[in-house]
């Protein structure tokens, strides 16, 4: 009687092959699309190298493009087979990506991860229709940047906290040459760059108790929007403390507006926290002259409210199941305290290396001493007052439209009234297309 | 004698690579552009996923201040460029063609070299020249007692700043075209005129200019085509600003498609541009043909 | 042969006119070269000198470090190779297809030849932006995104080359071709062995024109090429400007620009005579 059955060799071989094929890990290749500069990409790469050592079945390739090319790259490549699996995106682009089924909704474990470990406002900025679509990373907001040395020379104690003080200080800080041209402007405004024009303006509106949109209805002809536009008009044409020609930006978001501040030819300007590295580059030791303060409050405002916006990492819904699973898993690791130093995530470390604010609660705590430095403290203290830029469909287009109208007013081609009415009309038409 | 059929067969074979590529990569896209212009499309979906809207895009762009401004700016850019280029090319051409000083052909080469440089590089170099704080142009203005300008940052000067460096980059090319045209004019005409007692100015007015008409028209056609297409300097330097003063059609089309996700609208703008160009060139060609008839 | 429009060939030119002409030439030459001088001068300056206001015209401590920096910031050598492959490959494609098509339009007869030629010419007047979106999708559907072929193939479809070749070949005497036909040579043999050797100036002109144009092109490669290692020199320059946009990096950008224009200038200096005579033939003969 045969007790042991002798298995034919081929069934053993087949079983072994099956086990190796299915039980063993599938090799997955991911592409990570980012706008970060080469030095930062190097840091991301070393985090990726660590991850790949721990997960030999996953290969991650970084594709870096300049900021100006990021959205167009996304549009051209999102549905392509060789398109990015993970993309770092500006939250304003998310609604359209969700609508076109490009953004992958996060599986439940990751949704809880985001909702538990990020402030509710930030988690909300990556949520569309109740679903979470990515891991938030940087948060950016605006503050009044001022030159302490120029303030001291003009005998002014501290930065302005109201619009009246802003106007008065700007007048005291403006210097003109013999022909009447401004050589030092009290208050600078930016042009030729949509966010640079709209976000500081909107911060002043919010600090006057106003808003850009009420849900999906444009508020450009509201009292507060008109008030800020009138203020700009007054600063440029009546008080002559602002010279729009000194505020030009180029495609890399640097240029004359930055140079004029680093040279000490602009005394005050509202700008975002991430220009810190550009300021250090341009000012060297004089960087200690830079002070940051809350947005000056308007007559109808109850307190300063800077505009904020976030960036996030999303996963491409067109990628394969295996790729998406691997991508979410990688993002969870990248944003967790396990991946970085001293309780920070690798993402947090990378952001801080650029002087950019992380949004994850544990990262803010882990880097509290760096965030306490004079420059950043002025921003971090205002996070609680920040008003997120409205993430609506058509967001890019309406930002551009408002930029055009504000610039026309600044250069004298339209009155403040015409500018706001024109913007109201255009923005309402843009929103009507989607809502 | 060679059979017609064999010649036709060879015609087909020899034409097929060139014309085949033109058919696939030019004709098909033109048809596609027209087709896309009747739809709404964010480019995030395949072409099949487009949403048909008929002529809605065309109707909306003619009421869109952005498009109309881009149209005006493009015409202004082309017009201003031609206004400077034609007289300069004519003057340089005549200067380099006649005259007795050595080194004329070296100068012709020097004038031509900017044409060899990528427009992107030219734009970047000129942005440094135009830099309000660090550029030599404002420094030179200061030497002669003129006020410093914001150039690319000035709503009034941005367009002319772009025109200036376009003229710098291309005038050498058009000068060579003029010189070529001048070589076609028979010397006998001038000799006869001298015998008749005509002075220099009269000879230029009655012989040179009329006989150069075809060359000058050709220069204008090429210049129109080149300037209407302008993209690189706007993209890298001004992004259409300030306040849309340098927003040109190709940039508006690019922004609409790639940033706003309005590829249908962008295609309708592109198609309108195409039609305008065809009409403009047809008119100029008609003048060229009419000219030939009278010679 | 120099023709004097003033027809003053009896007496030599008087010194005043000569001096005036030299002055005008110097002014024109200086204006043409000044931006290039500034580019070169900037590439040799130090970071401090770049941030000096008013600007320094020539460095007190000229250094080549910016050039080394270019290669550190970007894989510039690889980008150079990419540009050579793309511009060179496109040029070869254009020359070959243009000679063939030009021969047919000049020397073959068939009904509708004139109309077809006009239609082909009409495509010359097409701004690339009109085709950009659908052309990208077409290339994408062929799987040619981020590849050399993806950039080159649409560019080989070039009406200007066909136009240029047709003009030149029209000048080849019919008798030459008929004699070869009587001798029993095929059309293919006639084209390549008899006609083409006579086209040397036209080919030189087309080579310079096509190579320079496609070396310099920006928008189409920007759209098609995605990976760093595929980028052309011009795209690299765009990157350089974006990532090193601070004033003190202007020397790096200008060094990149200097490197990017060298091949074109060298090619032009070698072939300029043919090139200019080639242009002459496009403009003035119907």
Short mmCIF file of C-alpha atoms in Angstrom, two decimals, chain A residues 61-377:
data_model
loop_
_atom_site.label_atom_id
_atom_site.label_comp_id
_atom_site.label_asym_id
_atom_site.label_seq_id
_atom_site.Cartn_x
_atom_site.Cartn_y
_atom_site.Cartn_z
CA UNK A 61 11.73 58.14 -10.52
CA UNK A 62 11.61 61.86 -9.91
CA UNK A 63 10.65 64.18 -12.75
CA UNK A 64 11.31 67.82 -11.94
CA UNK A 65 9.99 70.69 -14.04
CA UNK A 66 10.13 74.44 -13.34
CA UNK A 67 7.05 75.83 -11.63
CA UNK A 68 5.92 77.63 -14.79
CA UNK A 69 5.76 74.30 -16.66
CA UNK A 70 4.12 72.18 -13.95
CA UNK A 71 0.47 72.61 -14.88
CA UNK A 72 1.07 72.30 -18.61
CA UNK A 73 3.10 69.14 -18.02
CA UNK A 74 0.27 67.73 -15.94
CA UNK A 75 -2.24 68.50 -18.65
CA UNK A 76 -0.16 66.94 -21.39
CA UNK A 77 0.88 63.86 -19.47
CA UNK A 78 -1.79 62.98 -16.96
CA UNK A 79 -3.56 60.44 -19.16
CA UNK A 80 -0.44 59.19 -20.92
CA UNK A 81 0.81 55.66 -20.08
CA UNK A 82 4.16 57.13 -19.09
CA UNK A 83 2.50 59.87 -17.07
CA UNK A 84 3.28 60.73 -13.47
CA UNK A 85 1.97 58.43 -10.73
CA UNK A 86 2.44 61.00 -8.01
CA UNK A 87 2.28 64.73 -8.62
CA UNK A 88 2.89 67.68 -6.34
CA UNK A 89 0.07 70.09 -7.17
CA UNK A 90 -1.29 73.45 -6.13
CA UNK A 91 -4.64 72.94 -4.41
CA UNK A 92 -6.39 75.27 -6.88
CA UNK A 93 -5.95 72.64 -9.58
CA UNK A 94 -7.60 69.86 -7.57
CA UNK A 95 -11.29 70.45 -8.39
CA UNK A 96 -10.66 70.14 -12.12
CA UNK A 97 -8.49 67.06 -11.64
CA UNK A 98 -11.24 65.46 -9.56
CA UNK A 99 -13.89 66.38 -12.10
CA UNK A 100 -11.86 64.73 -14.87
CA UNK A 101 -11.19 61.61 -12.78
CA UNK A 102 -7.44 62.18 -12.75
CA UNK A 103 -7.07 62.47 -8.99
CA UNK A 104 -7.39 59.15 -7.17
CA UNK A 105 -9.56 59.26 -4.03
CA UNK A 106 -7.57 58.09 -1.01
CA UNK A 107 -8.33 54.62 0.38
CA UNK A 108 -9.86 54.72 3.87
CA UNK A 109 -6.66 54.16 5.89
CA UNK A 110 -5.00 57.13 4.24
CA UNK A 111 -8.11 59.28 4.56
CA UNK A 112 -8.05 58.75 8.31
CA UNK A 113 -4.31 59.42 8.32
CA UNK A 114 -4.85 62.83 6.71
CA UNK A 115 -7.85 63.74 8.81
CA UNK A 116 -6.18 62.80 12.08
CA UNK A 117 -2.78 64.34 11.53
CA UNK A 118 -3.52 67.63 9.80
CA UNK A 119 -5.46 70.71 10.99
CA UNK A 120 -9.04 70.51 9.80
CA UNK A 121 -8.69 73.52 7.49
CA UNK A 122 -5.74 71.97 5.71
CA UNK A 123 -7.41 68.54 5.46
CA UNK A 124 -10.40 70.38 4.04
CA UNK A 125 -8.26 71.91 1.29
CA UNK A 126 -7.50 68.42 -0.10
CA UNK A 127 -11.11 67.27 0.21
CA UNK A 128 -13.56 67.53 -2.69
CA UNK A 129 -17.11 66.25 -2.42
CA UNK A 130 -16.35 64.71 0.95
CA UNK A 131 -13.43 62.61 -0.26
CA UNK A 132 -9.74 63.14 0.47
CA UNK A 133 -7.55 63.27 -2.64
CA UNK A 134 -4.01 63.60 -1.43
CA UNK A 135 -1.45 64.28 1.25
CA UNK A 136 -1.07 68.02 2.01
CA UNK A 137 2.49 69.18 2.26
CA UNK A 138 3.35 72.88 2.27
CA UNK A 139 1.18 75.68 3.49
CA UNK A 140 1.89 79.22 2.37
CA UNK A 141 0.51 82.48 3.62
CA UNK A 142 1.19 86.19 3.39
CA UNK A 143 2.52 88.81 5.74
CA UNK A 144 3.66 92.38 5.62
CA UNK A 145 7.43 92.34 5.02
CA UNK A 146 9.19 95.53 6.02
CA UNK A 147 12.72 96.86 6.20
CA UNK A 148 13.55 97.58 9.85
CA UNK A 149 16.57 99.68 8.97
CA UNK A 150 14.51 102.01 6.78
CA UNK A 151 11.88 102.23 9.49
CA UNK A 152 14.51 103.21 12.03
CA UNK A 153 15.95 105.84 9.67
CA UNK A 154 12.49 107.34 9.25
CA UNK A 155 11.93 107.28 12.96
CA UNK A 156 8.97 104.90 12.87
CA UNK A 157 8.58 102.62 15.88
CA UNK A 158 6.96 99.54 14.47
CA UNK A 159 5.09 98.20 11.48
CA UNK A 160 1.59 99.57 10.70
CA UNK A 161 -1.40 97.65 12.00
CA UNK A 162 -4.16 99.57 10.27
CA UNK A 163 -4.58 101.02 6.80
CA UNK A 164 -4.30 104.56 8.07
CA UNK A 165 -0.98 103.71 9.68
CA UNK A 166 0.10 101.99 6.48
CA UNK A 167 -0.54 105.12 4.44
CA UNK A 168 1.16 107.37 6.97
CA UNK A 169 4.22 105.13 7.24
CA UNK A 170 4.46 104.75 3.48
CA UNK A 171 4.49 108.52 3.08
CA UNK A 172 7.28 108.87 5.60
CA UNK A 173 9.29 106.12 3.92
CA UNK A 174 9.09 107.39 0.34
CA UNK A 175 12.04 109.23 -1.16
CA UNK A 176 12.10 110.95 -4.52
CA UNK A 177 14.89 112.36 -6.63
CA UNK A 178 15.13 115.83 -8.12
CA UNK A 179 12.85 114.99 -11.05
CA UNK A 180 10.13 113.64 -8.74
CA UNK A 181 10.64 109.98 -9.63
CA UNK A 182 10.40 107.55 -6.76
CA UNK A 183 13.78 106.12 -5.72
CA UNK A 184 12.51 104.51 -2.52
CA UNK A 185 8.90 103.47 -2.37
CA UNK A 186 7.03 103.23 0.90
CA UNK A 187 4.78 100.35 -0.15
CA UNK A 188 5.42 97.94 -3.01
CA UNK A 189 2.93 95.97 -5.08
CA UNK A 190 3.70 93.20 -7.53
CA UNK A 191 2.60 92.78 -11.15
CA UNK A 192 3.05 90.35 -14.08
CA UNK A 193 2.41 87.34 -11.85
CA UNK A 194 -1.15 86.24 -11.03
CA UNK A 195 -0.67 85.07 -7.42
CA UNK A 196 1.65 87.98 -6.66
CA UNK A 197 -1.03 90.45 -7.69
CA UNK A 198 -4.13 88.79 -6.34
CA UNK A 199 -3.09 87.21 -3.05
CA UNK A 200 -1.74 90.34 -1.29
CA UNK A 201 -4.78 92.30 -2.52
CA UNK A 202 -7.08 89.58 -1.24
CA UNK A 203 -5.27 89.52 2.11
CA UNK A 204 -6.12 93.19 2.52
CA UNK A 205 -9.73 92.50 1.52
CA UNK A 206 -9.97 89.69 4.06
CA UNK A 207 -8.43 91.94 6.69
CA UNK A 208 -11.25 94.37 5.94
CA UNK A 209 -13.82 91.66 6.53
CA UNK A 210 -14.44 90.90 2.86
CA UNK A 211 -14.00 87.87 0.60
CA UNK A 212 -13.36 87.07 -3.03
CA UNK A 213 -16.27 84.68 -3.48
CA UNK A 214 -19.35 83.99 -1.45
CA UNK A 215 -19.61 80.30 -2.26
CA UNK A 216 -19.50 80.59 -6.02
CA UNK A 217 -20.68 84.19 -6.34
CA UNK A 218 -18.10 86.83 -7.11
CA UNK A 219 -17.77 89.70 -4.61
CA UNK A 220 -15.61 92.12 -6.55
CA UNK A 221 -18.08 94.98 -6.24
CA UNK A 222 -18.45 94.51 -2.51
CA UNK A 223 -17.57 97.37 -0.21
CA UNK A 224 -14.35 95.77 0.95
CA UNK A 225 -13.03 94.87 -2.51
CA UNK A 226 -13.71 98.42 -3.68
CA UNK A 227 -12.04 99.77 -0.55
CA UNK A 228 -8.77 97.91 -1.19
CA UNK A 229 -8.73 98.86 -4.86
CA UNK A 230 -9.35 102.49 -3.87
CA UNK A 231 -6.51 102.19 -1.37
CA UNK A 232 -4.15 100.96 -4.08
CA UNK A 233 -5.28 103.78 -6.35
CA UNK A 234 -4.68 106.32 -3.65
CA UNK A 235 -1.21 104.97 -2.83
CA UNK A 236 -0.16 105.06 -6.48
CA UNK A 237 -1.75 108.21 -7.84
CA UNK A 238 -2.51 110.52 -4.89
CA UNK A 239 0.05 109.84 -2.22
CA UNK A 240 2.55 108.58 -4.80
CA UNK A 241 4.19 106.16 -2.41
CA UNK A 242 3.89 103.15 -4.69
CA UNK A 243 5.50 102.76 -8.11
CA UNK A 244 4.02 99.82 -10.05
CA UNK A 245 6.99 99.83 -12.42
CA UNK A 246 9.19 98.73 -9.52
CA UNK A 247 7.04 95.68 -8.90
CA UNK A 248 7.49 93.57 -12.03
CA UNK A 249 7.93 89.82 -11.62
CA UNK A 250 9.31 87.39 -14.18
CA UNK A 251 8.31 83.81 -15.05
CA UNK A 252 10.42 82.43 -12.20
CA UNK A 253 8.64 84.67 -9.66
CA UNK A 254 11.76 86.74 -9.06
CA UNK A 255 12.71 89.96 -10.79
CA UNK A 256 12.55 93.71 -10.07
CA UNK A 257 9.95 93.49 -7.28
CA UNK A 258 12.33 91.24 -5.35
CA UNK A 259 15.46 93.19 -6.28
CA UNK A 260 13.93 96.46 -5.16
CA UNK A 261 13.15 95.02 -1.75
CA UNK A 262 16.56 93.38 -1.26
CA UNK A 263 18.21 96.66 -2.30
CA UNK A 264 16.28 98.59 0.28
CA UNK A 265 14.37 100.55 -2.36
CA UNK A 266 11.03 99.18 -1.18
CA UNK A 267 10.20 99.71 2.47
CA UNK A 268 7.11 97.49 2.80
CA UNK A 269 5.57 94.75 0.68
CA UNK A 270 3.06 91.96 1.29
CA UNK A 271 4.59 88.65 0.24
CA UNK A 272 4.52 84.93 1.04
CA UNK A 273 6.82 83.07 3.42
CA UNK A 274 8.54 81.04 0.74
CA UNK A 275 10.51 83.98 -0.60
CA UNK A 276 12.77 83.71 2.42
CA UNK A 277 15.50 81.87 0.51
CA UNK A 278 15.40 84.48 -2.28
CA UNK A 279 15.70 87.24 0.31
CA UNK A 280 18.68 85.56 1.98
CA UNK A 281 20.29 85.10 -1.43
CA UNK A 282 19.86 88.71 -2.34
CA UNK A 283 20.53 90.40 0.99
CA UNK A 284 23.19 88.27 2.63
CA UNK A 285 23.83 89.71 6.09
CA UNK A 286 21.25 92.46 5.62
CA UNK A 287 18.58 89.78 5.82
CA UNK A 288 18.33 90.58 9.51
CA UNK A 289 16.82 93.93 8.47
CA UNK A 290 13.68 92.14 7.32
CA UNK A 291 10.71 92.11 9.66
CA UNK A 292 7.39 90.37 9.21
CA UNK A 293 4.09 91.55 10.63
CA UNK A 294 0.37 90.82 10.31
CA UNK A 295 -1.60 92.29 7.43
CA UNK A 296 -2.83 95.80 8.28
CA UNK A 297 -6.51 95.80 9.20
CA UNK A 298 -9.07 97.85 7.28
CA UNK A 299 -11.87 100.06 8.61
CA UNK A 300 -14.47 97.27 8.36
CA UNK A 301 -12.18 94.50 9.52
CA UNK A 302 -11.99 92.85 12.90
CA UNK A 303 -8.48 91.53 12.64
CA UNK A 304 -5.67 90.57 10.21
CA UNK A 305 -6.48 87.72 7.85
CA UNK A 306 -3.77 86.67 5.40
CA UNK A 307 -4.62 84.52 2.41
CA UNK A 308 -3.25 80.98 2.57
CA UNK A 309 -2.99 78.12 0.14
CA UNK A 310 -1.59 74.62 0.23
CA UNK A 311 0.15 72.16 -2.00
CA UNK A 312 -0.51 68.45 -1.96
CA UNK A 313 0.72 65.19 -3.42
CA UNK A 314 -1.96 63.43 -5.41
CA UNK A 315 -2.03 59.99 -7.03
CA UNK A 316 -2.95 59.49 -10.67
CA UNK A 317 -6.19 57.53 -11.04
CA UNK A 318 -5.01 56.34 -14.46
CA UNK A 319 -2.10 54.41 -12.97
CA UNK A 320 -2.40 50.66 -12.46
CA UNK A 321 -3.85 49.24 -9.23
CA UNK A 322 -0.40 48.11 -8.10
CA UNK A 323 1.11 51.51 -8.84
CA UNK A 324 -1.60 53.38 -6.99
CA UNK A 325 -1.35 51.14 -3.94
CA UNK A 326 2.42 51.59 -3.89
CA UNK A 327 2.07 55.34 -4.39
CA UNK A 328 -0.29 55.84 -1.46
CA UNK A 329 1.90 53.69 0.72
CA UNK A 330 4.97 55.73 -0.22
CA UNK A 331 3.19 59.02 0.43
CA UNK A 332 2.06 57.85 3.84
CA UNK A 333 5.66 57.03 4.70
CA UNK A 334 7.06 60.27 3.23
CA UNK A 335 4.68 62.32 5.34
CA UNK A 336 5.02 60.30 8.54
CA UNK A 337 7.34 60.96 11.51
CA UNK A 338 9.12 57.68 10.65
CA UNK A 339 10.84 59.07 7.59
CA UNK A 340 12.56 62.19 8.90
CA UNK A 341 14.76 63.39 11.74
CA UNK A 342 13.70 64.00 15.33
CA UNK A 343 10.01 63.28 14.91
CA UNK A 344 9.66 65.15 11.65
CA UNK A 345 8.64 63.55 8.39
CA UNK A 346 11.04 63.51 5.44
CA UNK A 347 8.63 65.89 3.73
CA UNK A 348 8.83 68.24 6.70
CA UNK A 349 12.62 68.22 6.57
CA UNK A 350 12.61 68.87 2.83
CA UNK A 351 10.18 71.77 3.15
CA UNK A 352 12.08 73.39 5.98
CA UNK A 353 15.29 73.18 3.96
CA UNK A 354 13.62 75.61 1.56
CA UNK A 355 12.28 77.73 4.39
CA UNK A 356 8.75 76.58 3.59
CA UNK A 357 6.11 75.84 6.22
CA UNK A 358 5.00 72.25 6.68
CA UNK A 359 1.33 71.67 7.42
CA UNK A 360 1.34 68.39 9.35
CA UNK A 361 0.79 69.03 13.04
CA UNK A 362 3.65 66.79 14.16
CA UNK A 363 6.04 68.47 11.69
CA UNK A 364 5.19 71.91 13.05
CA UNK A 365 5.99 70.67 16.52
CA UNK A 366 9.17 68.90 15.47
CA UNK A 367 10.53 72.07 13.86
CA UNK A 368 9.22 74.54 16.41
CA UNK A 369 12.60 76.19 17.02
CA UNK A 370 13.24 76.77 13.32
CA UNK A 371 9.72 78.13 12.96
CA UNK A 372 10.40 80.47 15.82
CA UNK A 373 13.05 82.47 13.96
CA UNK A 374 12.17 86.16 13.55
CA UNK A 375 11.25 85.94 9.87
CA UNK A 376 9.06 82.84 10.03
CA UNK A 377 7.51 83.62 13.41
#
